[in-house]
Amino acid sequence: MNETSNTNIDTINSIEQNKTNQTIDRKEFMKQVGLSFGAIMLMNCLQSCGDGGDIPDPNPTNTTGKVDFTINLNDAANAALKTKGNYLVIKAQNVIIARVNDTNGTFLAVDSRCTHEQTTINYRSSSNDFYCPNHGSTFSSTGAVTKGPASLALTRFNTSFDATNNTLRVFA
Ligand code: FES
Protein backbone atom coordinates (compact mmCIF):
# COMPACT_ATOMS: atom_id res chain seq x y z
CA MET A 1 0.00 0.00 0.00
CA ASN A 2 1.11 3.46 -0.67
CA GLU A 3 0.60 6.56 1.41
CA THR A 4 -2.48 7.66 -0.52
CA SER A 5 -4.23 4.34 0.14
CA ASN A 6 -3.52 4.61 3.83
CA THR A 7 -4.97 8.10 3.91
CA ASN A 8 -8.13 6.86 2.17
CA ILE A 9 -8.50 4.00 4.61
CA ASP A 10 -8.08 6.41 7.51
CA THR A 11 -10.73 8.66 6.02
CA ILE A 12 -13.16 5.75 5.60
CA ASN A 13 -12.51 4.65 9.18
CA SER A 14 -13.15 8.19 10.36
CA ILE A 15 -16.47 8.33 8.48
CA GLU A 16 -17.53 4.98 9.95
CA GLN A 17 -16.61 6.21 13.41
CA ASN A 18 -18.69 9.37 12.90
CA LYS A 19 -21.68 7.27 11.80
CA THR A 20 -21.39 5.19 14.97
CA ASN A 21 -21.15 8.35 17.04
CA GLN A 22 -24.23 9.77 15.32
CA THR A 23 -26.22 6.60 16.11
CA ILE A 24 -25.25 6.80 19.75
CA ASP A 25 -26.04 10.49 19.79
CA ARG A 26 -29.53 9.85 18.37
CA LYS A 27 -30.19 7.12 20.89
CA GLU A 28 -29.02 9.36 23.67
CA PHE A 29 -31.19 12.15 22.33
CA MET A 30 -34.29 9.96 22.22
CA LYS A 31 -33.54 8.74 25.72
CA GLN A 32 -33.36 12.32 26.95
CA VAL A 33 -36.58 13.25 25.14
CA GLY A 34 -38.31 10.23 26.63
CA LEU A 35 -37.17 11.15 30.13
CA SER A 36 -38.27 14.76 29.67
CA PHE A 37 -41.68 13.71 28.37
CA GLY A 38 -42.10 11.33 31.29
CA ALA A 39 -41.16 14.06 33.75
CA ILE A 40 -43.68 16.49 32.21
CA MET A 41 -46.45 13.88 32.32
CA LEU A 42 -45.63 13.08 35.95
CA MET A 43 -45.73 16.77 36.89
CA ASN A 44 -49.09 17.23 35.17
CA CYS A 45 -50.47 14.20 36.97
CA LEU A 46 -49.20 15.39 40.34
CA GLN A 47 -50.58 18.89 39.74
CA SER A 48 -54.04 17.62 38.85
CA CYS A 49 -54.08 15.24 41.80
CA GLY A 50 -52.65 17.70 44.27
CA ASP A 51 -54.86 20.76 43.77
CA GLY A 52 -56.75 20.08 46.97
CA GLY A 53 -60.02 19.18 45.16
CA ASP A 54 -62.09 16.19 46.11
CA ILE A 55 -62.04 13.17 43.89
CA PRO A 56 -65.25 13.47 41.85
CA ASP A 57 -68.02 11.03 42.59
CA PRO A 58 -68.03 8.51 39.73
CA ASN A 59 -71.77 8.11 40.12
CA PRO A 60 -73.24 11.47 41.14
CA THR A 61 -76.84 10.28 41.18
CA ASN A 62 -76.02 7.61 43.70
CA THR A 63 -76.31 9.44 46.98
CA THR A 64 -76.50 6.32 49.11
CA GLY A 65 -74.99 6.98 52.49
CA LYS A 66 -75.17 10.74 52.18
CA VAL A 67 -78.85 11.47 52.82
CA ASP A 68 -80.13 11.61 56.38
CA PHE A 69 -82.35 14.47 57.45
CA THR A 70 -85.58 15.10 59.33
CA ILE A 71 -88.30 17.59 58.49
CA ASN A 72 -91.14 18.81 60.64
CA LEU A 73 -94.49 18.70 58.87
CA ASN A 74 -95.75 21.45 61.18
CA ASP A 75 -93.36 23.88 59.47
CA ALA A 76 -95.13 25.90 56.79
CA ALA A 77 -92.46 24.95 54.23
CA ASN A 78 -93.29 21.26 54.69
CA ALA A 79 -97.04 21.54 55.17
CA ALA A 80 -97.76 20.04 51.73
CA LEU A 81 -96.92 16.63 53.13
CA LYS A 82 -99.76 16.82 55.67
CA THR A 83 -102.12 16.04 52.80
CA LYS A 84 -102.21 12.68 51.04
CA GLY A 85 -101.39 12.86 47.35
CA ASN A 86 -99.09 15.87 47.71
CA TYR A 87 -95.34 16.00 47.30
CA LEU A 88 -92.42 18.20 48.27
CA VAL A 89 -88.96 18.68 46.76
CA ILE A 90 -86.17 19.30 49.25
CA LYS A 91 -83.77 21.09 46.89
CA ALA A 92 -80.85 21.21 49.27
CA GLN A 93 -80.88 17.41 49.51
CA ASN A 94 -82.05 16.63 45.95
CA VAL A 95 -84.85 14.53 47.37
CA ILE A 96 -88.53 14.42 46.42
CA ILE A 97 -90.93 13.22 49.11
CA ALA A 98 -94.44 12.14 48.21
CA ARG A 99 -97.35 11.24 50.44
CA VAL A 100 -99.28 8.43 48.83
CA ASN A 101 -103.06 8.69 48.74
CA ASP A 102 -103.51 5.37 50.54
CA THR A 103 -104.97 4.43 53.91
CA ASN A 104 -101.73 5.02 55.79
CA GLY A 105 -100.57 8.08 53.88
CA THR A 106 -97.34 6.24 53.07
CA PHE A 107 -94.30 8.38 52.40
CA LEU A 108 -92.05 7.85 49.38
CA ALA A 109 -88.64 9.46 48.96
CA VAL A 110 -86.38 9.27 45.92
CA ASP A 111 -83.67 11.37 44.31
CA SER A 112 -85.42 14.34 42.72
CA ARG A 113 -83.06 14.51 39.72
CA CYS A 114 -84.14 12.67 36.61
CA THR A 115 -81.43 10.22 35.65
CA HIS A 116 -81.65 11.35 32.03
CA GLU A 117 -80.59 15.00 32.28
CA GLN A 118 -81.07 15.86 35.93
CA THR A 119 -84.36 17.76 35.56
CA THR A 120 -86.36 17.91 38.78
CA ILE A 121 -89.14 15.35 38.66
CA ASN A 122 -92.75 15.57 39.88
CA TYR A 123 -94.95 13.10 41.71
CA ARG A 124 -98.27 12.05 40.18
CA SER A 125 -100.76 10.98 42.79
CA SER A 126 -103.26 9.60 40.27
CA SER A 127 -100.78 6.98 39.03
CA ASN A 128 -98.58 6.91 42.15
CA ASP A 129 -95.41 7.45 40.16
CA PHE A 130 -92.79 10.05 39.34
CA TYR A 131 -92.73 12.02 36.10
CA CYS A 132 -90.05 14.09 34.40
CA PRO A 133 -91.53 17.15 32.64
CA ASN A 134 -88.48 17.55 30.41
CA HIS A 135 -88.64 14.52 28.10
CA GLY A 136 -91.41 12.50 29.71
CA SER A 137 -89.56 9.76 31.55
CA THR A 138 -91.60 8.05 34.23
CA PHE A 139 -90.50 6.15 37.31
CA SER A 140 -92.44 3.82 39.55
CA SER A 141 -93.09 4.61 43.20
CA THR A 142 -89.87 2.74 43.99
CA GLY A 143 -87.85 4.74 41.46
CA ALA A 144 -87.62 2.11 38.70
CA VAL A 145 -87.76 3.40 35.13
CA THR A 146 -91.16 2.69 33.56
CA LYS A 147 -90.64 4.89 30.48
CA GLY A 148 -87.51 6.39 28.89
CA PRO A 149 -85.49 8.10 27.70
CA ALA A 150 -84.09 7.74 31.23
CA SER A 151 -82.51 4.32 31.63
CA LEU A 152 -81.32 4.38 35.22
CA ALA A 153 -83.53 4.08 38.29
CA LEU A 154 -83.86 6.89 40.80
CA THR A 155 -82.10 6.31 44.09
CA ARG A 156 -84.71 5.45 46.68
CA PHE A 157 -84.50 6.49 50.33
CA ASN A 158 -86.06 5.15 53.51
CA THR A 159 -88.61 7.15 55.46
CA SER A 160 -89.60 7.03 59.09
CA PHE A 161 -92.60 9.02 60.27
CA ASP A 162 -93.01 10.08 63.88
CA ALA A 163 -96.74 10.78 64.20
CA THR A 164 -96.37 12.13 67.74
CA ASN A 165 -94.02 14.93 66.73
CA ASN A 166 -95.22 15.06 63.12
CA THR A 167 -91.66 14.67 61.86
CA LEU A 168 -90.36 12.65 58.94
CA ARG A 169 -86.86 11.27 58.73
CA VAL A 170 -85.44 10.52 55.25
CA PHE A 171 -82.31 8.45 55.12
CA ALA A 172 -80.28 6.15 52.90
S1 FES B 1 -84.38 15.04 31.72
FE1 FES B 1 -85.91 13.71 32.40
S2 FES B 1 -86.51 12.65 30.66
FE2 FES B 1 -84.94 13.94 29.95
Coordinates of N, CA and C and ligand atoms in Angstrom, one line a residue:
M1 N 0.8 -1.2 0.0 CA 0.0 0.0 0.0 C 0.9 1.2 0.0
N2 N 0.4 2.2 -0.7 CA 1.1 3.5 -0.7 C 0.5 4.4 0.3
E3 N 1.0 5.6 0.4 CA 0.6 6.6 1.4 C -0.8 7.1 1.1
T4 N -1.2 7.2 -0.1 CA -2.5 7.7 -0.5 C -3.6 6.7 -0.1
S5 N -3.3 5.4 -0.3 CA -4.2 4.3 0.1 C -4.4 4.4 1.6
N6 N -3.4 4.5 2.4 CA -3.5 4.6 3.8 C -4.4 5.8 4.3
T7 N -4.2 6.9 3.6 CA -5.0 8.1 3.9 C -6.5 7.9 3.6
N8 N -6.7 7.2 2.5 CA -8.1 6.9 2.2 C -8.8 5.9 3.2
I9 N -8.0 4.9 3.6 CA -8.5 4.0 4.6 C -8.8 4.7 5.9
D10 N -7.9 5.6 6.3 CA -8.1 6.4 7.5 C -9.3 7.3 7.4
T11 N -9.5 7.8 6.2 CA -10.7 8.7 6.0 C -12.0 7.8 6.2
I12 N -12.0 6.6 5.5 CA -13.2 5.7 5.6 C -13.4 5.4 7.0
N13 N -12.4 5.0 7.8 CA -12.5 4.6 9.2 C -13.1 5.8 10.0
S14 N -12.7 7.0 9.6 CA -13.1 8.2 10.4 C -14.6 8.4 10.1
I15 N -15.0 8.2 8.8 CA -16.5 8.3 8.5 C -17.3 7.3 9.2
E16 N -16.8 6.0 9.2 CA -17.5 5.0 10.0 C -17.7 5.3 11.4
Q17 N -16.6 5.8 12.0 CA -16.6 6.2 13.4 C -17.6 7.3 13.7
N18 N -17.7 8.3 12.8 CA -18.7 9.4 12.9 C -20.1 8.9 12.8
K19 N -20.3 7.9 11.9 CA -21.7 7.3 11.8 C -22.1 6.6 13.1
T20 N -21.1 5.9 13.7 CA -21.4 5.2 15.0 C -21.7 6.2 16.0
N21 N -20.9 7.3 16.1 CA -21.1 8.3 17.0 C -22.5 9.0 16.9
Q22 N -22.9 9.2 15.6 CA -24.2 9.8 15.3 C -25.3 8.9 15.8
T23 N -25.2 7.5 15.6 CA -26.2 6.6 16.1 C -26.3 6.7 17.6
I24 N -25.2 6.7 18.3 CA -25.3 6.8 19.8 C -25.9 8.1 20.2
D25 N -25.5 9.2 19.4 CA -26.0 10.5 19.8 C -27.6 10.5 19.6
R26 N -28.1 9.9 18.6 CA -29.5 9.9 18.4 C -30.2 9.1 19.5
K27 N -29.6 7.9 19.8 CA -30.2 7.1 20.9 C -30.2 7.9 22.2
E28 N -29.1 8.6 22.4 CA -29.0 9.4 23.7 C -30.1 10.5 23.7
F29 N -30.2 11.1 22.5 CA -31.2 12.2 22.3 C -32.6 11.7 22.6
M30 N -32.9 10.5 22.0 CA -34.3 10.0 22.2 C -34.5 9.6 23.7
K31 N -33.4 9.1 24.3 CA -33.5 8.7 25.7 C -33.9 10.0 26.6
Q32 N -33.1 11.1 26.2 CA -33.4 12.3 26.9 C -34.8 12.9 26.7
V33 N -35.2 12.8 25.5 CA -36.6 13.2 25.1 C -37.6 12.4 25.9
G34 N -37.4 11.1 25.9 CA -38.3 10.2 26.6 C -38.4 10.6 28.1
L35 N -37.2 10.8 28.7 CA -37.2 11.1 30.1 C -37.9 12.5 30.4
S36 N -37.6 13.5 29.5 CA -38.3 14.8 29.7 C -39.8 14.7 29.6
F37 N -40.2 13.9 28.6 CA -41.7 13.7 28.4 C -42.3 13.1 29.6
G38 N -41.6 12.0 30.1 CA -42.1 11.3 31.3 C -42.2 12.3 32.5
A39 N -41.2 13.1 32.6 CA -41.2 14.1 33.7 C -42.3 15.1 33.6
I40 N -42.6 15.5 32.4 CA -43.7 16.5 32.2 C -45.0 15.8 32.5
M41 N -45.2 14.6 32.0 CA -46.4 13.9 32.3 C -46.6 13.7 33.8
L42 N -45.6 13.3 34.5 CA -45.6 13.1 36.0 C -46.0 14.4 36.7
M43 N -45.4 15.5 36.3 CA -45.7 16.8 36.9 C -47.2 17.1 36.7
N44 N -47.7 16.9 35.4 CA -49.1 17.2 35.2 C -50.0 16.4 36.0
C45 N -49.7 15.1 36.2 CA -50.5 14.2 37.0 C -50.5 14.6 38.4
L46 N -49.3 15.0 38.9 CA -49.2 15.4 40.3 C -49.9 16.7 40.6
Q47 N -49.9 17.6 39.6 CA -50.6 18.9 39.7 C -52.1 18.7 39.8
S48 N -52.6 17.8 38.9 CA -54.0 17.6 38.8 C -54.5 16.9 40.1
C49 N -53.7 16.0 40.6 CA -54.1 15.2 41.8 C -53.9 16.0 43.1
G50 N -53.0 17.0 43.0 CA -52.7 17.7 44.3 C -53.2 19.1 44.4
D51 N -54.3 19.4 43.7 CA -54.9 20.8 43.8 C -55.8 20.9 44.9
G52 N -55.9 19.9 45.8 CA -56.8 20.1 47.0 C -58.2 19.8 46.7
G53 N -58.6 19.5 45.4 CA -60.0 19.2 45.2 C -60.4 17.8 45.6
D54 N -61.7 17.5 45.8 CA -62.1 16.2 46.1 C -62.1 15.4 44.9
I55 N -61.9 14.1 45.0 CA -62.0 13.2 43.9 C -63.5 13.1 43.5
P56 N -63.8 13.4 42.2 CA -65.2 13.5 41.8 C -65.9 12.1 42.0
D57 N -67.2 12.2 42.4 CA -68.0 11.0 42.6 C -68.2 10.4 41.2
P58 N -67.8 9.1 41.0 CA -68.0 8.5 39.7 C -69.5 8.3 39.4
N59 N -70.3 8.3 40.4 CA -71.8 8.1 40.1 C -72.6 9.1 40.9
P60 N -72.7 10.4 40.4 CA -73.2 11.5 41.1 C -74.7 11.3 41.5
T61 N -75.4 10.5 40.8 CA -76.8 10.3 41.2 C -77.0 9.3 42.3
N62 N -75.9 8.6 42.6 CA -76.0 7.6 43.7 C -75.6 8.3 45.0
T63 N -76.6 8.7 45.8 CA -76.3 9.4 47.0 C -76.4 8.6 48.2
T64 N -76.4 7.2 48.0 CA -76.5 6.3 49.1 C -75.4 6.6 50.2
G65 N -75.9 6.7 51.4 CA -75.0 7.0 52.5 C -74.8 8.5 52.8
K66 N -75.4 9.3 52.0 CA -75.2 10.7 52.2 C -76.4 11.4 52.7
V67 N -77.6 10.8 52.5 CA -78.8 11.5 52.8 C -79.3 11.0 54.2
D68 N -79.5 11.9 55.1 CA -80.1 11.6 56.4 C -80.6 12.9 57.0
F69 N -81.8 13.2 56.9 CA -82.4 14.5 57.4 C -83.8 14.3 57.9
T70 N -84.2 15.2 58.8 CA -85.6 15.1 59.3 C -86.3 16.4 59.1
I71 N -87.5 16.4 58.7 CA -88.3 17.6 58.5 C -89.5 17.5 59.4
N72 N -90.0 18.7 59.8 CA -91.1 18.8 60.6 C -92.3 19.2 59.8
L73 N -93.3 18.4 59.7 CA -94.5 18.7 58.9 C -95.3 19.9 59.4
N74 N -95.1 20.3 60.6 CA -95.7 21.5 61.2 C -95.2 22.8 60.6
D75 N -94.0 22.7 60.1 CA -93.4 23.9 59.5 C -94.1 24.2 58.2
A76 N -94.4 25.5 58.0 CA -95.1 25.9 56.8 C -94.5 25.4 55.5
A77 N -93.2 25.4 55.4 CA -92.5 24.9 54.2 C -92.7 23.5 53.9
N78 N -93.1 22.7 54.9 CA -93.3 21.3 54.7 C -94.8 20.8 54.8
A79 N -95.6 21.8 54.9 CA -97.0 21.5 55.2 C -97.7 20.7 54.1
A80 N -97.2 20.8 52.9 CA -97.8 20.0 51.7 C -97.9 18.6 52.1
L81 N -96.9 18.1 52.8 CA -96.9 16.6 53.1 C -97.9 16.2 54.2
K82 N -98.7 17.2 54.7 CA -99.8 16.8 55.7 C -100.9 16.2 54.9
T83 N -101.0 16.5 53.6 CA -102.1 16.0 52.8 C -101.7 14.9 51.9
K84 N -102.5 13.8 51.9 CA -102.2 12.7 51.0 C -102.3 13.1 49.6
G85 N -101.4 12.6 48.8 CA -101.4 12.9 47.3 C -100.5 14.0 47.0
N86 N -100.0 14.7 48.0 CA -99.1 15.9 47.7 C -97.6 15.4 47.7
Y87 N -96.8 16.3 47.3 CA -95.3 16.0 47.3 C -94.6 17.3 47.6
L88 N -93.3 17.1 47.9 CA -92.4 18.2 48.3 C -91.0 17.9 47.8
V89 N -90.4 18.9 47.2 CA -89.0 18.7 46.8 C -88.1 19.4 47.8
I90 N -87.2 18.7 48.4 CA -86.2 19.3 49.2 C -84.9 19.6 48.4
K91 N -84.8 20.8 47.9 CA -83.8 21.1 46.9 C -82.4 20.9 47.4
A92 N -82.2 21.3 48.7 CA -80.8 21.2 49.3 C -80.3 19.8 49.3
Q93 N -81.3 18.8 49.4 CA -80.9 17.4 49.5 C -81.1 16.6 48.2
N94 N -81.7 17.3 47.2 CA -82.0 16.6 46.0 C -82.9 15.4 46.2
V95 N -83.9 15.6 47.0 CA -84.9 14.5 47.4 C -86.3 15.0 47.1
I96 N -87.1 14.1 46.5 CA -88.5 14.4 46.4 C -89.3 13.4 47.4
I97 N -90.2 14.0 48.2 CA -90.9 13.2 49.1 C -92.4 13.3 48.7
A98 N -93.0 12.2 48.6 CA -94.4 12.1 48.2 C -95.2 11.4 49.3
R99 N -96.5 11.9 49.5 CA -97.3 11.2 50.4 C -98.4 10.5 49.6
V100 N -98.4 9.2 49.6 CA -99.3 8.4 48.8 C -100.7 8.6 49.3
N101 N -101.6 8.6 48.4 CA -103.1 8.7 48.7 C -103.6 7.3 49.1
D102 N -103.0 6.7 50.1 CA -103.5 5.4 50.5 C -104.0 5.5 52.0
T103 N -104.4 4.4 52.6 CA -105.0 4.4 53.9 C -104.0 5.0 54.9
N104 N -102.7 4.6 54.8 CA -101.7 5.0 55.8 C -101.1 6.4 55.5
G105 N -101.3 6.9 54.3 CA -100.6 8.1 53.9 C -99.1 7.8 53.8
T106 N -98.7 6.7 53.2 CA -97.3 6.2 53.1 C -96.5 7.3 52.5
F107 N -95.2 7.4 53.0 CA -94.3 8.4 52.4 C -93.3 7.7 51.4
L108 N -93.1 8.3 50.3 CA -92.1 7.8 49.4 C -91.0 8.9 49.3
A109 N -89.7 8.5 49.1 CA -88.6 9.5 49.0 C -87.6 8.9 48.0
V110 N -87.4 9.7 46.9 CA -86.4 9.3 45.9 C -85.6 10.5 45.5
D111 N -84.5 10.3 44.8 CA -83.7 11.4 44.3 C -84.5 12.2 43.4
S112 N -84.5 13.5 43.5 CA -85.4 14.3 42.7 C -84.9 14.6 41.3
R113 N -83.7 14.2 41.0 CA -83.1 14.5 39.7 C -83.3 13.4 38.7
C114 N -83.9 13.7 37.7 CA -84.1 12.7 36.6 C -82.8 12.1 36.2
T115 N -82.7 10.8 36.0 CA -81.4 10.2 35.7 C -81.1 10.4 34.2
H116 N -82.0 11.1 33.4 CA -81.7 11.4 32.0 C -80.8 12.6 31.9
E117 N -81.4 13.8 32.3 CA -80.6 15.0 32.3 C -80.8 15.9 33.5
Q118 N -81.1 15.2 34.6 CA -81.1 15.9 35.9 C -82.2 16.9 36.2
T119 N -83.2 16.9 35.3 CA -84.4 17.8 35.6 C -85.1 17.3 36.8
T120 N -85.6 18.3 37.6 CA -86.4 17.9 38.8 C -87.7 17.3 38.4
I121 N -87.9 16.1 39.0 CA -89.1 15.4 38.7 C -90.3 15.8 39.5
N122 N -91.5 15.3 39.1 CA -92.8 15.6 39.9 C -93.3 14.2 40.3
Y123 N -94.2 14.3 41.3 CA -94.9 13.1 41.7 C -96.4 13.2 41.2
R124 N -96.9 12.1 40.7 CA -98.3 12.1 40.2 C -99.1 11.1 41.1
S125 N -100.0 11.7 41.8 CA -100.8 11.0 42.8 C -101.7 10.0 42.1
S126 N -102.3 10.4 41.0 CA -103.3 9.6 40.3 C -102.7 8.3 39.8
S127 N -101.4 8.2 39.5 CA -100.8 7.0 39.0 C -99.7 6.5 40.0
N128 N -99.6 7.2 41.1 CA -98.6 6.9 42.1 C -97.2 6.6 41.5
D129 N -96.7 7.6 40.8 CA -95.4 7.5 40.2 C -94.7 8.8 40.0
F130 N -93.5 8.8 39.5 CA -92.8 10.1 39.3 C -92.6 10.3 37.8
Y131 N -92.7 11.6 37.5 CA -92.7 12.0 36.1 C -91.7 13.1 35.9
C132 N -91.0 13.0 34.8 CA -90.0 14.1 34.4 C -90.7 15.0 33.3
P133 N -90.9 16.3 33.6 CA -91.5 17.1 32.6 C -90.7 17.5 31.4
N134 N -89.4 17.2 31.5 CA -88.5 17.6 30.4 C -88.7 16.7 29.2
H135 N -88.5 15.4 29.3 CA -88.6 14.5 28.1 C -89.6 13.4 28.4
G136 N -90.3 13.5 29.5 CA -91.4 12.5 29.7 C -91.1 11.2 30.3
S137 N -89.9 11.0 30.9 CA -89.6 9.8 31.6 C -90.5 9.6 32.8
T138 N -90.8 8.3 33.0 CA -91.6 8.0 34.2 C -90.9 7.0 35.1
F139 N -91.1 7.1 36.4 CA -90.5 6.1 37.3 C -91.6 5.6 38.3
S140 N -91.5 4.4 38.6 CA -92.4 3.8 39.6 C -92.3 4.4 40.9
S141 N -93.2 4.1 41.8 CA -93.1 4.6 43.2 C -91.8 4.2 43.9
T142 N -91.1 3.2 43.4 CA -89.9 2.7 44.0 C -88.7 3.3 43.2
G143 N -88.9 4.1 42.2 CA -87.8 4.7 41.5 C -87.4 4.0 40.2
A144 N -88.0 2.9 39.9 CA -87.6 2.1 38.7 C -88.1 2.8 37.4
V145 N -87.4 2.8 36.4 CA -87.8 3.4 35.1 C -88.9 2.6 34.5
T146 N -90.0 3.3 34.2 CA -91.2 2.7 33.6 C -91.3 3.2 32.1
K147 N -90.6 4.4 31.8 CA -90.6 4.9 30.5 C -89.4 5.8 30.3
G148 N -88.7 5.6 29.2 CA -87.5 6.4 28.9 C -87.9 7.8 28.4
P149 N -86.9 8.5 28.0 CA -85.5 8.1 27.7 C -84.6 7.8 28.9
A150 N -85.0 8.1 30.1 CA -84.1 7.7 31.2 C -83.9 6.2 31.2
S151 N -82.7 5.8 31.6 CA -82.5 4.3 31.6 C -82.1 3.8 33.0
L152 N -81.8 4.8 33.9 CA -81.3 4.4 35.2 C -82.4 4.7 36.2
A153 N -82.5 3.9 37.2 CA -83.5 4.1 38.3 C -83.1 5.3 39.2
L154 N -84.1 5.8 39.8 CA -83.9 6.9 40.8 C -83.4 6.2 42.1
T155 N -82.5 6.9 42.8 CA -82.1 6.3 44.1 C -83.3 6.5 45.1
R156 N -83.6 5.4 45.8 CA -84.7 5.4 46.7 C -84.2 5.6 48.1
F157 N -84.9 6.3 48.9 CA -84.5 6.5 50.3 C -85.6 5.9 51.3
N158 N -85.1 5.6 52.5 CA -86.1 5.1 53.5 C -86.7 6.3 54.2
T159 N -87.9 6.1 54.7 CA -88.6 7.1 55.5 C -89.1 6.6 56.8
S160 N -89.1 7.4 57.8 CA -89.6 7.0 59.1 C -90.4 8.2 59.7
F161 N -91.7 7.9 59.8 CA -92.6 9.0 60.3 C -92.9 8.9 61.8
D162 N -92.7 10.0 62.5 CA -93.0 10.1 63.9 C -94.3 10.9 64.0
A163 N -95.4 10.1 64.2 CA -96.7 10.8 64.2 C -96.9 11.7 65.4
T164 N -96.2 11.3 66.5 CA -96.4 12.1 67.7 C -95.8 13.5 67.5
N165 N -94.6 13.6 66.9 CA -94.0 14.9 66.7 C -94.3 15.5 65.3
N166 N -94.9 14.7 64.5 CA -95.2 15.1 63.1 C -93.9 15.4 62.4
T167 N -92.9 14.5 62.6 CA -91.7 14.7 61.9 C -91.4 13.5 61.0
L168 N -90.7 13.7 59.9 CA -90.4 12.6 58.9 C -88.9 12.6 58.7
R169 N -88.3 11.4 59.0 CA -86.9 11.3 58.7 C -86.7 10.6 57.4
V170 N -85.8 11.1 56.6 CA -85.4 10.5 55.3 C -84.0 10.1 55.3
F171 N -83.7 8.9 55.0 CA -82.3 8.4 55.1 C -82.0 7.3 54.1
A172 N -80.7 7.2 53.9 CA -80.3 6.1 52.9 C -80.2 4.8 53.6
Ligands
FES1 S1 -84.4 15.0 31.7 FE1 -85.9 13.7 32.4 S2 -86.5 12.7 30.7 FE2 -84.9 13.9 30.0

